[in-house]
Every structure is written in structure tokens, then in C-alpha cells.
């Protein structure tokens, strides 16, 4: 237990931080909202000791650290490089590429940053020989108005590695949005590069799929991927690539071999899947297979893609067998434990994917009343409302943890399903809480096999 008065470090956000006010040139007038995915209005300075999503550079670093042999360099003041500590503390994999911080100090402020950044990039290229060096902007580099794209251009002249500047606006996107954009940027870079060099690949002989969006510090991502691979194998479908976790950037040119893409989490992977659909005509499935009904819908959507292409498999029988004989959901819904909750009130809060999926599981499969469901993914508010409307009495869209705590206290639910913060709120109010979404702490990086999907 971590007292609320103390700083907390949690994966996918939750870090003690203050949001630096944006320069006037980047400010968005009050009331003006961006319509593009990944953009949001900037509303002045906000000091907080808990954030559901971290700053944009954390999202970029999570993507870079997930790939094999990709090195991220961030131009930031001392102390902003806490990502290495967070990654090594929470994740179970021992072998990962650490992030390098190009420290902004008084000498840099006096002389400018170009010399130091280029020197760090060329040094890392010689020392580690990475396939890709990803330079990520931070709030500091934005305030100093540094021309990082020119720094990358200069560095490319003296390196063997590819050098890319992460294309994220640090003031307009959060951690999840930056992850989505950075992954799409890396995927498009290597697919465009292969196309220009005349390297094209055809579709695989047998049905195959890419799984896009599993990466470091994700909520039970490694467990979910094992389960999805197992499901695909059961249906006679090969797994072409899992991106970015454990993948090499040189493997990305093989992405078009797959017959379709799977995007299990809305927060990361959609932009890459949309790019592949536009450029290569590769369809994608973005249904999160969490719970019996949504898993069945996920399988049927795969059937709709593969049946017209001649894949001979009895998907209906597979759904029936999995639902009746493999899934424990039907048994649990009849158990004493679940019947004690029947008709009781619960509340749900988390990222859009997990909060919407959990609401459907509770209401449709277990007969539990959801007083309200909410998400901190404000950029995905419309999708979330569409998927939980009619399943709960009220919908909450906010990234203010105090408002969430007040709503929980007012509802007086029998159970809470939320993030690490809602777990603390539950302890304070003596209400049991099940953690179903990032940001989370070490107890939600279990060594045992605990998939949420499938």
C-alpha cells in the first residue's frame, strides 16, 4: 500500500509531476477543441501528484524500448530519465534497451543543444550499433524551441543507424496518443523504405495475422499476446508478427504478408493498422476479445474476413466449444461468489478499451448493475459512450482522479473496477477493488499466467 500523500510511480502514467504551461504560441484558445485523433485543447498549467497518463515522451520511449535494438535518446533535464527505473522495476524482462538522456544543463542553455545532441547520437551509434535511433522531444526541448529535425539530419551524415525524430507535439498529446503516433511513424518509415528500395512481399500461403499494439508496461500485455496466439493457432491462423514487443524494425517490411491485422487495444496500434489498410489494403479487427460475448464477436469478425478467401474452418463450432467447455465464465456466473453480487452496484473506470470491455462483462455476463462507467481517454470519449450507453446509469469522461474519487464515494458501490488510483480510493472507503487497467503497480505484473483477453 502506498499512502496517497506520497509520490507514486505506476506504469502507463501515475507519476508525480506538474504539467508545464505551454508557450503562448502553442496555446489553444479556451473552448476550441481539435477534431483530429490525438489532439486535445491545452488548458493552462495543472499541478498534480497523480496522472492517469504520463507525458508524451513516455509513450514514445515505451514504443522504442519494446522493439529489439532500437535506442531512444531524449533531450531533457536531469530527472526526466526516470523511465529506465520504472521499466526495470515493473517489467519482468531483463534484456531491454535502456533510454539515453541528453541532459540539458547550464552549458547547453548557454551554447545551444545541437552539438551535444548530435554527439550523443553518434556516440550511441558507435557503442551499441542500434538499428534505429529515435530522438524524442520533451517539454524542455519545446520550451527552448530547438530544431530537433535539423539535429537528426546532421546526425544521419555520420551514423550507420537510421535516425528518426518522433513526430509528437508534447503539449497536445498524452502518453497513449504519442505511443500510437510513434508506432505508426516507425511502421510507415520502414514500409516506405522497403517500397522505395523495391522490396515487396506477397501474402502468406496460409492465413496469417499481425498483432499490433502490445508493448512494454502495458496492462497484462504479454499474457494477452500468448492467449491471442493460442486462439489464432486453434483457428488455423499463423501469427505473422507481433509489433512492437520483441520485434526488430527490419522485420516490419514483412507486415504486408499477413491477411489481416489485430488491434486488441484502442489506445495503441490503430494508426498503424489504418495506415496499412490505406497503403496495402490490409483489413484489421479492432474488437477487444475480453469476456465471452466480445470474444465471440471477435471470432465472427475474423470469420467474415477469412471465409470469402476460402479458409475452411468451423468458427461457429469453435465459439460453442470455447464458451461451453473452456471458458469459466458461465460456471462463475452461477457460483455463490457471483450470485452474492447479482443486483449489487459496481463502478468501472480505466482506459477506454478495458473499461468498456469490463462494463460489458459485468452487465451482460454476470448480471451486475454498473452505476457508472468512465475513462480517462478523453480523446476517445465518443467511442466509449457509444459502447457503454445503455449498460450503465451514468458515463464519466475525466482525467481528474479527485472527481473519480468523489463519484465513487457518492455511488457507494459494492465493488470497484479501476486503476491503481481507484484501488487506493477503495482502501480508503473500505470498498473492494479489482484492477482492470493501467496505470498499475508491481502486483499487476504477475509471474503467473493471467490473460485478460480470450
Short mmCIF file of C-alpha atoms in Angstrom, two decimals:
data_model
loop_
_atom_site.label_atom_id
_atom_site.label_comp_id
_atom_site.label_asym_id
_atom_site.label_seq_id
_atom_site.Cartn_x
_atom_site.Cartn_y
_atom_site.Cartn_z
CA UNK A 1 0.00 0.00 0.00
CA UNK A 2 1.24 3.44 -0.94
CA UNK A 3 -0.20 6.34 1.10
CA UNK A 4 -1.94 8.91 -1.06
CA UNK A 5 0.16 11.69 0.39
CA UNK A 6 3.34 10.16 -1.06
CA UNK A 7 4.57 10.19 -4.66
CA UNK A 8 3.70 7.09 -6.66
CA UNK A 9 5.25 5.58 -9.76
CA UNK A 10 2.93 3.42 -11.84
CA UNK A 11 3.12 2.05 -15.34
CA UNK A 12 1.29 3.98 -18.03
CA UNK A 13 1.07 7.20 -16.04
CA UNK A 14 0.62 7.86 -12.36
CA UNK A 15 3.92 9.66 -11.94
CA UNK A 16 4.27 12.65 -9.64
CA UNK A 17 4.50 15.57 -12.00
CA UNK A 18 3.43 19.05 -12.83
CA UNK A 19 2.35 19.88 -16.34
CA UNK A 20 4.43 22.77 -17.59
CA UNK A 21 2.40 25.61 -19.13
CA UNK A 22 2.67 25.70 -22.88
CA UNK A 23 4.21 28.70 -24.65
CA UNK A 24 1.66 31.20 -25.93
CA UNK A 25 2.47 30.26 -29.50
CA UNK A 26 1.26 26.69 -28.86
CA UNK A 27 -1.75 27.56 -26.72
CA UNK A 28 -5.23 26.66 -27.90
CA UNK A 29 -7.95 29.24 -27.14
CA UNK A 30 -10.33 28.13 -24.40
CA UNK A 31 -13.30 26.21 -25.78
CA UNK A 32 -11.60 25.32 -29.06
CA UNK A 33 -11.31 21.55 -29.42
CA UNK A 34 -9.27 19.71 -32.03
CA UNK A 35 -11.11 17.10 -34.08
CA UNK A 36 -8.07 15.06 -35.14
CA UNK A 37 -7.35 11.87 -33.24
CA UNK A 38 -4.52 12.59 -30.81
CA UNK A 39 -5.13 16.32 -30.44
CA UNK A 40 -6.65 17.97 -27.43
CA UNK A 41 -7.03 21.51 -26.20
CA UNK A 42 -4.33 22.85 -23.91
CA UNK A 43 -5.86 24.33 -20.78
CA UNK A 44 -3.05 26.14 -18.97
CA UNK A 45 -0.96 24.81 -16.11
CA UNK A 46 -2.09 21.93 -13.93
CA UNK A 47 -0.12 20.65 -10.95
CA UNK A 48 -0.94 17.09 -9.92
CA UNK A 49 0.53 14.29 -7.86
CA UNK A 50 -1.31 11.66 -9.89
CA UNK A 51 -1.73 11.42 -13.66
CA UNK A 52 -3.58 8.61 -15.42
CA UNK A 53 -1.36 9.10 -18.47
CA UNK A 54 2.21 10.32 -18.48
CA UNK A 55 3.68 12.97 -20.79
CA UNK A 56 4.14 12.32 -24.50
CA UNK A 57 7.80 11.34 -24.35
CA UNK A 58 6.99 8.39 -22.05
CA UNK A 59 4.73 6.97 -24.78
CA UNK A 60 7.49 7.33 -27.37
CA UNK A 61 10.04 5.72 -25.03
CA UNK A 62 7.71 2.77 -24.36
CA UNK A 63 7.47 2.06 -28.10
CA UNK A 64 11.24 2.38 -28.63
CA UNK A 65 12.03 0.16 -25.63
CA UNK A 66 9.63 -2.52 -26.89
CA UNK A 67 11.47 -3.04 -30.17
CA UNK A 68 14.71 -5.03 -30.22
CA UNK A 69 17.87 -2.96 -30.73
CA UNK A 70 16.13 0.42 -31.00
CA UNK A 71 17.75 3.17 -28.97
CA UNK A 72 15.82 6.21 -27.77
CA UNK A 73 17.51 9.49 -26.92
CA UNK A 74 15.59 12.17 -25.05
CA UNK A 75 16.80 15.74 -24.75
CA UNK A 76 15.71 16.63 -21.24
CA UNK A 77 16.88 17.93 -17.85
CA UNK A 78 18.27 15.59 -15.21
CA UNK A 79 15.40 13.71 -13.56
CA UNK A 80 13.26 13.23 -16.68
CA UNK A 81 15.05 9.93 -17.34
CA UNK A 82 13.01 8.03 -14.74
CA UNK A 83 11.71 5.76 -17.49
CA UNK A 84 14.66 3.35 -17.09
CA UNK A 85 13.91 2.99 -13.37
CA UNK A 86 10.19 2.47 -13.97
CA UNK A 87 10.78 -0.05 -16.78
CA UNK A 88 13.34 -2.14 -14.88
CA UNK A 89 11.29 -2.07 -11.67
CA UNK A 90 7.98 -3.19 -13.17
CA UNK A 91 8.64 -5.31 -16.25
CA UNK A 92 9.80 -8.91 -15.92
CA UNK A 93 12.08 -9.00 -19.00
CA UNK A 94 15.70 -8.50 -18.06
CA UNK A 95 17.04 -7.72 -21.53
CA UNK A 96 15.86 -4.34 -22.77
CA UNK A 97 17.45 -1.34 -24.44
CA UNK A 98 17.80 1.48 -21.92
CA UNK A 99 16.96 5.06 -22.80
CA UNK A 100 19.71 7.66 -23.01
CA UNK A 101 19.11 11.18 -21.73
CA UNK A 102 20.91 14.04 -23.43
CA UNK A 103 20.97 16.28 -20.36
CA UNK A 104 20.03 19.93 -20.63
CA UNK A 105 22.32 21.87 -18.28
CA UNK A 106 23.59 25.43 -17.96
CA UNK A 107 26.27 24.86 -20.62
CA UNK A 108 23.64 23.72 -23.11
CA UNK A 109 21.45 26.72 -22.31
CA UNK A 110 24.43 29.00 -22.92
CA UNK A 111 25.81 27.43 -26.10
CA UNK A 112 22.83 25.66 -27.65
CA UNK A 113 21.99 21.97 -27.87
CA UNK A 114 22.87 20.85 -31.37
CA UNK A 115 26.47 19.88 -30.65
CA UNK A 116 25.56 17.80 -27.59
CA UNK A 117 22.55 16.01 -29.14
CA UNK A 118 24.44 15.11 -32.34
CA UNK A 119 27.41 13.93 -30.26
CA UNK A 120 25.14 11.67 -28.16
CA UNK A 121 23.52 10.17 -31.26
CA UNK A 122 26.86 9.43 -32.97
CA UNK A 123 28.35 8.03 -29.73
CA UNK A 124 25.42 5.63 -29.22
CA UNK A 125 25.64 4.59 -32.87
CA UNK A 126 29.28 3.56 -32.42
CA UNK A 127 28.87 1.97 -28.97
CA UNK A 128 25.64 -0.03 -29.37
CA UNK A 129 25.20 -0.25 -33.17
CA UNK A 130 21.39 0.03 -32.97
CA UNK A 131 19.12 -0.50 -35.97
CA UNK A 132 17.26 2.72 -35.19
CA UNK A 133 17.93 5.76 -33.01
CA UNK A 134 14.73 7.56 -32.05
CA UNK A 135 15.09 11.14 -30.81
CA UNK A 136 12.14 12.18 -28.70
CA UNK A 137 11.14 15.77 -27.95
CA UNK A 138 10.26 16.77 -24.39
CA UNK A 139 8.62 19.79 -22.81
CA UNK A 140 12.12 21.25 -22.29
CA UNK A 141 13.09 20.99 -25.95
CA UNK A 142 9.73 22.55 -26.86
CA UNK A 143 10.26 25.48 -24.47
CA UNK A 144 13.78 26.01 -25.86
CA UNK A 145 12.27 25.85 -29.39
CA UNK A 146 15.07 23.63 -30.63
CA UNK A 147 15.20 22.43 -34.21
CA UNK A 148 15.44 18.70 -33.43
CA UNK A 149 14.69 17.67 -37.02
CA UNK A 150 17.84 19.52 -38.12
CA UNK A 151 19.78 17.75 -35.34
CA UNK A 152 18.63 14.40 -36.77
CA UNK A 153 19.58 15.47 -40.28
CA UNK A 154 23.07 16.38 -39.08
CA UNK A 155 23.44 13.11 -37.17
CA UNK A 156 22.41 10.95 -40.17
CA UNK A 157 25.52 12.16 -42.03
CA UNK A 158 27.82 10.38 -39.58
CA UNK A 159 25.84 7.32 -38.40
CA UNK A 160 25.15 3.86 -39.76
CA UNK A 161 21.84 3.61 -37.87
CA UNK A 162 18.58 5.07 -39.05
CA UNK A 163 17.80 8.28 -37.12
CA UNK A 164 14.17 9.46 -36.72
CA UNK A 165 12.64 12.32 -34.77
CA UNK A 166 9.43 11.23 -33.02
CA UNK A 167 6.66 13.32 -34.57
CA UNK A 168 4.67 14.22 -31.46
CA UNK A 169 3.57 17.59 -30.09
CA UNK A 170 4.47 17.35 -26.44
CA UNK A 171 1.77 19.80 -25.37
CA UNK A 172 -1.12 18.40 -27.38
CA UNK A 173 -0.86 14.64 -26.90
CA UNK A 174 -0.54 12.37 -23.88
CA UNK A 175 1.32 9.10 -23.39
CA UNK A 176 -1.18 6.83 -25.20
CA UNK A 177 -1.60 9.17 -28.16
CA UNK A 178 2.17 9.59 -28.52
CA UNK A 179 2.63 5.78 -28.42
CA UNK A 180 0.06 5.36 -31.18
CA UNK A 181 1.65 8.05 -33.36
CA UNK A 182 5.23 6.90 -32.79
CA UNK A 183 4.41 3.26 -33.62
CA UNK A 184 2.63 4.32 -36.82
CA UNK A 185 5.59 6.55 -37.71
CA UNK A 186 8.14 3.74 -37.29
CA UNK A 187 5.96 1.25 -39.21
CA UNK A 188 5.37 3.66 -42.11
CA UNK A 189 9.07 4.63 -42.22
CA UNK A 190 10.26 1.05 -42.75
CA UNK A 191 7.44 0.03 -45.09
CA UNK A 192 8.04 3.14 -47.23
CA UNK A 193 11.78 2.45 -47.16
CA UNK A 194 11.26 -1.14 -48.37
CA UNK A 195 8.92 0.06 -51.12
CA UNK A 196 11.44 2.67 -52.37
CA UNK A 197 14.19 0.04 -52.44
CA UNK A 198 11.96 -2.30 -54.44
CA UNK A 199 11.47 -4.91 -51.71
CA UNK A 200 7.87 -6.08 -51.77
CA UNK A 201 6.32 -9.16 -50.15
CA UNK A 202 3.27 -11.17 -51.14
CA UNK A 203 0.56 -12.59 -48.89
CA UNK A 204 1.43 -15.71 -46.92
CA UNK A 205 0.25 -19.04 -48.30
CA UNK A 206 -1.73 -19.90 -45.16
CA UNK A 207 -3.99 -17.40 -43.34
CA UNK A 208 -1.90 -15.21 -41.03
CA UNK A 209 -2.33 -12.16 -38.82
CA UNK A 210 -0.24 -9.39 -37.26
CA UNK A 211 -0.93 -8.40 -33.64
CA UNK A 212 -0.30 -4.67 -33.32
CA UNK A 213 -0.15 -2.72 -30.07
CA UNK A 214 1.46 -4.95 -27.45
CA UNK A 215 4.35 -3.14 -25.78
CA UNK A 216 6.28 -2.58 -22.59
CA UNK A 217 4.47 -1.53 -19.39
CA UNK A 218 1.11 -2.44 -20.93
CA UNK A 219 -1.60 -3.98 -18.75
CA UNK A 220 -1.06 -7.79 -18.87
CA UNK A 221 0.07 -7.38 -22.50
CA UNK A 222 2.49 -10.33 -22.53
CA UNK A 223 -0.19 -12.68 -21.14
CA UNK A 224 -2.80 -11.41 -23.60
CA UNK A 225 -0.45 -11.98 -26.55
CA UNK A 226 0.13 -15.63 -25.57
CA UNK A 227 -3.64 -16.13 -25.39
CA UNK A 228 -4.28 -14.44 -28.75
CA UNK A 229 -1.57 -16.52 -30.43
CA UNK A 230 -3.14 -19.66 -28.96
CA UNK A 231 -6.58 -18.66 -30.27
CA UNK A 232 -5.22 -17.95 -33.75
CA UNK A 233 -3.46 -21.33 -33.82
CA UNK A 234 -6.71 -23.06 -32.79
CA UNK A 235 -8.42 -21.42 -35.78
CA UNK A 236 -5.67 -22.45 -38.22
CA UNK A 237 -4.22 -18.94 -38.47
CA UNK A 238 -0.49 -18.27 -38.24
CA UNK A 239 0.91 -15.30 -36.29
CA UNK A 240 2.98 -13.30 -38.77
CA UNK A 241 4.38 -10.56 -36.49
CA UNK A 242 3.73 -9.14 -33.03
CA UNK A 243 4.56 -5.43 -33.04
CA UNK A 244 6.31 -3.74 -31.31
CA UNK A 245 7.10 -6.02 -28.32
CA UNK A 246 10.16 -8.10 -29.17
CA UNK A 247 10.14 -7.24 -32.87
CA UNK A 248 13.05 -5.94 -34.94
CA UNK A 249 12.49 -2.91 -37.16
CA UNK A 250 13.96 -4.92 -40.06
CA UNK A 251 11.07 -7.38 -39.74
CA UNK A 252 8.49 -4.63 -40.32
CA UNK A 253 8.77 -4.96 -44.11
CA UNK A 254 7.11 -8.39 -43.66
CA UNK A 255 3.95 -6.89 -42.13
CA UNK A 256 2.06 -6.92 -45.51
CA UNK A 257 2.40 -10.75 -45.62
CA UNK A 258 -0.48 -11.03 -43.15
CA UNK A 259 -4.05 -11.46 -44.36
CA UNK A 260 -5.31 -9.12 -41.65
CA UNK A 261 -4.21 -7.16 -38.57
CA UNK A 262 -5.46 -7.44 -34.98
CA UNK A 263 -5.53 -4.33 -32.79
CA UNK A 264 -6.60 -5.56 -29.32
CA UNK A 265 -6.19 -2.20 -27.56
CA UNK A 266 -7.63 1.01 -28.98
CA UNK A 267 -5.02 3.14 -27.25
CA UNK A 268 -2.05 1.88 -29.28
CA UNK A 269 -1.94 0.39 -32.77
CA UNK A 270 -4.97 1.87 -34.52
CA UNK A 271 -3.00 4.44 -36.52
CA UNK A 272 -0.53 1.80 -37.75
CA UNK A 273 -3.43 -0.51 -38.75
CA UNK A 274 -5.22 2.33 -40.55
CA UNK A 275 -2.01 3.17 -42.43
CA UNK A 276 -1.65 -0.46 -43.58
CA UNK A 277 -5.27 -0.63 -44.66
CA UNK A 278 -4.83 2.53 -46.73
CA UNK A 279 -1.45 1.62 -48.29
CA UNK A 280 -1.68 -2.18 -48.61
CA UNK A 281 -5.41 -2.93 -48.33
CA UNK A 282 -4.84 -5.00 -45.18
CA UNK A 283 -8.09 -5.12 -43.15
CA UNK A 284 -7.97 -5.00 -39.38
CA UNK A 285 -10.03 -6.26 -36.43
CA UNK A 286 -10.20 -3.79 -33.54
CA UNK A 287 -12.56 -5.71 -31.24
CA UNK A 288 -11.11 -6.39 -27.79
CA UNK A 289 -11.83 -10.11 -27.06
CA UNK A 290 -12.45 -9.67 -23.33
CA UNK A 291 -15.36 -11.70 -21.98
CA UNK A 292 -17.37 -14.44 -23.68
CA UNK A 293 -19.65 -12.23 -25.80
CA UNK A 294 -16.89 -9.93 -27.08
CA UNK A 295 -14.57 -12.88 -27.78
CA UNK A 296 -17.34 -14.47 -29.85
CA UNK A 297 -17.80 -11.18 -31.73
CA UNK A 298 -14.03 -11.04 -32.29
CA UNK A 299 -14.01 -14.57 -33.77
CA UNK A 300 -17.01 -13.82 -36.01
CA UNK A 301 -15.30 -10.70 -37.38
CA UNK A 302 -12.26 -12.85 -38.28
CA UNK A 303 -14.63 -15.34 -39.92
CA UNK A 304 -16.14 -12.53 -42.02
CA UNK A 305 -12.65 -11.68 -43.31
CA UNK A 306 -11.38 -15.23 -43.97
CA UNK A 307 -14.44 -17.16 -45.19
CA UNK A 308 -14.65 -15.24 -48.50
CA UNK A 309 -10.95 -16.04 -49.05
CA UNK A 310 -11.59 -19.78 -48.75
CA UNK A 311 -10.35 -20.54 -45.23
CA UNK A 312 -12.12 -23.77 -44.26
CA UNK A 313 -12.76 -23.72 -40.51
CA UNK A 314 -15.95 -24.14 -38.46
CA UNK A 315 -15.87 -20.89 -36.49
CA UNK A 316 -19.38 -21.43 -35.06
CA UNK A 317 -18.42 -24.77 -33.54
CA UNK A 318 -15.20 -23.23 -32.13
CA UNK A 319 -17.19 -20.46 -30.40
CA UNK A 320 -19.65 -23.01 -28.98
CA UNK A 321 -16.93 -25.33 -27.63
CA UNK A 322 -14.91 -22.49 -26.11
CA UNK A 323 -17.98 -20.94 -24.49
CA UNK A 324 -19.41 -24.16 -23.03
CA UNK A 325 -16.35 -26.23 -22.15
CA UNK A 326 -13.27 -23.95 -21.91
CA UNK A 327 -14.45 -20.63 -20.53
CA UNK A 328 -15.05 -20.48 -16.78
CA UNK A 329 -17.40 -17.50 -17.13
CA UNK A 330 -20.63 -19.48 -17.29
CA UNK A 331 -19.60 -21.56 -14.27
CA UNK A 332 -18.56 -18.48 -12.29
CA UNK A 333 -21.78 -16.59 -13.06
CA UNK A 334 -23.70 -19.49 -11.42
CA UNK A 335 -21.35 -19.69 -8.42
CA UNK A 336 -22.19 -18.42 -4.94
CA UNK A 337 -19.47 -15.77 -5.20
CA UNK A 338 -21.06 -14.19 -8.26
CA UNK A 339 -24.65 -14.65 -7.08
CA UNK A 340 -23.79 -12.65 -3.99
CA UNK A 341 -23.05 -9.74 -6.35
CA UNK A 342 -26.15 -10.17 -8.53
CA UNK A 343 -28.15 -6.96 -8.41
CA UNK A 344 -25.39 -5.18 -6.47
CA UNK A 345 -23.88 -1.96 -7.81
CA UNK A 346 -20.36 -1.61 -9.18
CA UNK A 347 -18.40 1.21 -10.82
CA UNK A 348 -15.84 0.89 -13.64
CA UNK A 349 -13.01 3.26 -14.58
CA UNK A 350 -9.91 2.84 -16.74
CA UNK A 351 -8.64 3.26 -20.30
CA UNK A 352 -11.31 3.14 -22.99
CA UNK A 353 -10.60 -0.45 -24.08
CA UNK A 354 -10.61 -2.15 -20.68
CA UNK A 355 -13.31 -0.01 -19.04
CA UNK A 356 -15.79 -0.59 -21.90
CA UNK A 357 -14.99 -4.33 -22.05
CA UNK A 358 -15.31 -4.77 -18.26
CA UNK A 359 -18.66 -2.95 -18.24
CA UNK A 360 -19.98 -5.38 -20.88
CA UNK A 361 -18.71 -8.41 -18.93
CA UNK A 362 -20.30 -7.27 -15.65
CA UNK A 363 -23.68 -6.35 -17.12
CA UNK A 364 -24.17 -8.91 -19.90
CA UNK A 365 -22.46 -11.96 -18.41
CA UNK A 366 -22.71 -11.62 -14.63
CA UNK A 367 -25.88 -9.64 -14.02
CA UNK A 368 -24.11 -6.94 -12.01
CA UNK A 369 -25.51 -3.41 -12.18
CA UNK A 370 -22.95 -0.75 -13.18
CA UNK A 371 -23.82 2.57 -11.52
CA UNK A 372 -21.38 4.44 -13.73
CA UNK A 373 -18.56 3.67 -16.14
CA UNK A 374 -15.78 6.07 -17.01
CA UNK A 375 -12.49 6.56 -18.84
CA UNK A 376 -9.57 8.96 -18.71
CA UNK A 377 -9.10 8.69 -22.51
CA UNK A 378 -10.82 11.98 -23.28
CA UNK A 379 -9.76 11.83 -26.94
CA UNK A 380 -11.80 8.60 -27.31
CA UNK A 381 -14.89 9.82 -25.45
CA UNK A 382 -17.34 9.33 -28.36
CA UNK A 383 -16.33 5.69 -28.92
CA UNK A 384 -16.55 4.96 -25.19
CA UNK A 385 -20.03 6.50 -24.85
CA UNK A 386 -21.23 4.51 -27.85
CA UNK A 387 -20.07 1.20 -26.33
CA UNK A 388 -21.29 1.64 -22.75
CA UNK A 389 -24.52 3.57 -23.35
CA UNK A 390 -27.49 1.54 -22.11
CA UNK A 391 -25.27 -0.58 -19.86
CA UNK A 392 -24.78 1.93 -17.02
CA UNK A 393 -26.69 4.77 -15.40
CA UNK A 394 -24.00 7.39 -15.99
CA UNK A 395 -20.86 7.89 -18.12
CA UNK A 396 -17.82 9.74 -16.77
CA UNK A 397 -15.09 11.18 -19.01
CA UNK A 398 -12.32 12.76 -16.94
CA UNK A 399 -8.63 12.57 -16.09
CA UNK A 400 -9.15 14.18 -12.67
CA UNK A 401 -8.68 11.49 -10.01
CA UNK A 402 -10.38 13.63 -7.33
CA UNK A 403 -13.60 13.72 -9.38
CA UNK A 404 -13.42 9.94 -9.80
CA UNK A 405 -12.94 9.50 -6.03
CA UNK A 406 -15.92 11.77 -5.29
CA UNK A 407 -18.11 9.84 -7.77
CA UNK A 408 -17.16 6.53 -6.12
CA UNK A 409 -17.96 7.88 -2.65
CA UNK A 410 -21.31 9.20 -3.87
CA UNK A 411 -22.30 5.94 -5.60
CA UNK A 412 -21.35 3.73 -2.61
CA UNK A 413 -20.82 0.66 -4.83
CA UNK A 414 -20.32 -2.91 -3.62
CA UNK A 415 -17.20 -3.21 -5.80
CA UNK A 416 -14.84 -1.02 -7.83
CA UNK A 417 -13.10 -2.00 -11.06
CA UNK A 418 -10.41 0.54 -11.92
CA UNK A 419 -6.74 1.53 -11.96
CA UNK A 420 -4.14 1.74 -9.22
CA UNK A 421 -5.66 5.03 -8.02
CA UNK A 422 -9.15 3.53 -7.63
CA UNK A 423 -7.54 0.74 -5.61
CA UNK A 424 -6.28 3.36 -3.16
CA UNK A 425 -9.70 5.05 -3.10
CA UNK A 426 -11.30 1.67 -2.37
CA UNK A 427 -8.95 1.07 0.56
CA UNK A 428 -9.83 4.47 1.99
CA UNK A 429 -13.57 3.83 1.63
CA UNK A 430 -13.33 0.12 2.58
CA UNK A 431 -14.69 -0.99 -0.82
CA UNK A 432 -13.04 -3.95 -2.63
CA UNK A 433 -11.37 -3.05 -5.94
CA UNK A 434 -10.27 -5.17 -8.87
CA UNK A 435 -7.58 -3.56 -11.03
CA UNK A 436 -8.54 -3.84 -14.71
CA UNK A 437 -6.50 -1.13 -16.43
CA UNK A 438 -3.18 0.76 -16.42
CA UNK A 439 -1.77 2.74 -14.67
CA UNK A 440 -0.83 -0.09 -12.33
CA UNK A 441 1.92 -1.05 -9.90
CA UNK A 442 4.09 -4.14 -9.41
CA UNK A 443 1.29 -6.51 -8.29
CA UNK A 444 -0.22 -6.26 -11.79
CA UNK A 445 2.94 -7.54 -13.45
CA UNK A 446 2.46 -11.13 -12.22
CA UNK A 447 4.81 -14.01 -12.93
CA UNK A 448 1.85 -16.38 -13.28
CA UNK A 449 -0.21 -16.59 -16.50
CA UNK A 450 -3.06 -14.05 -16.17
CA UNK A 451 -4.53 -13.04 -19.55
CA UNK A 452 -7.50 -10.68 -19.64
CA UNK A 453 -8.26 -11.40 -23.32
CA UNK A 454 -9.53 -14.59 -24.93
#
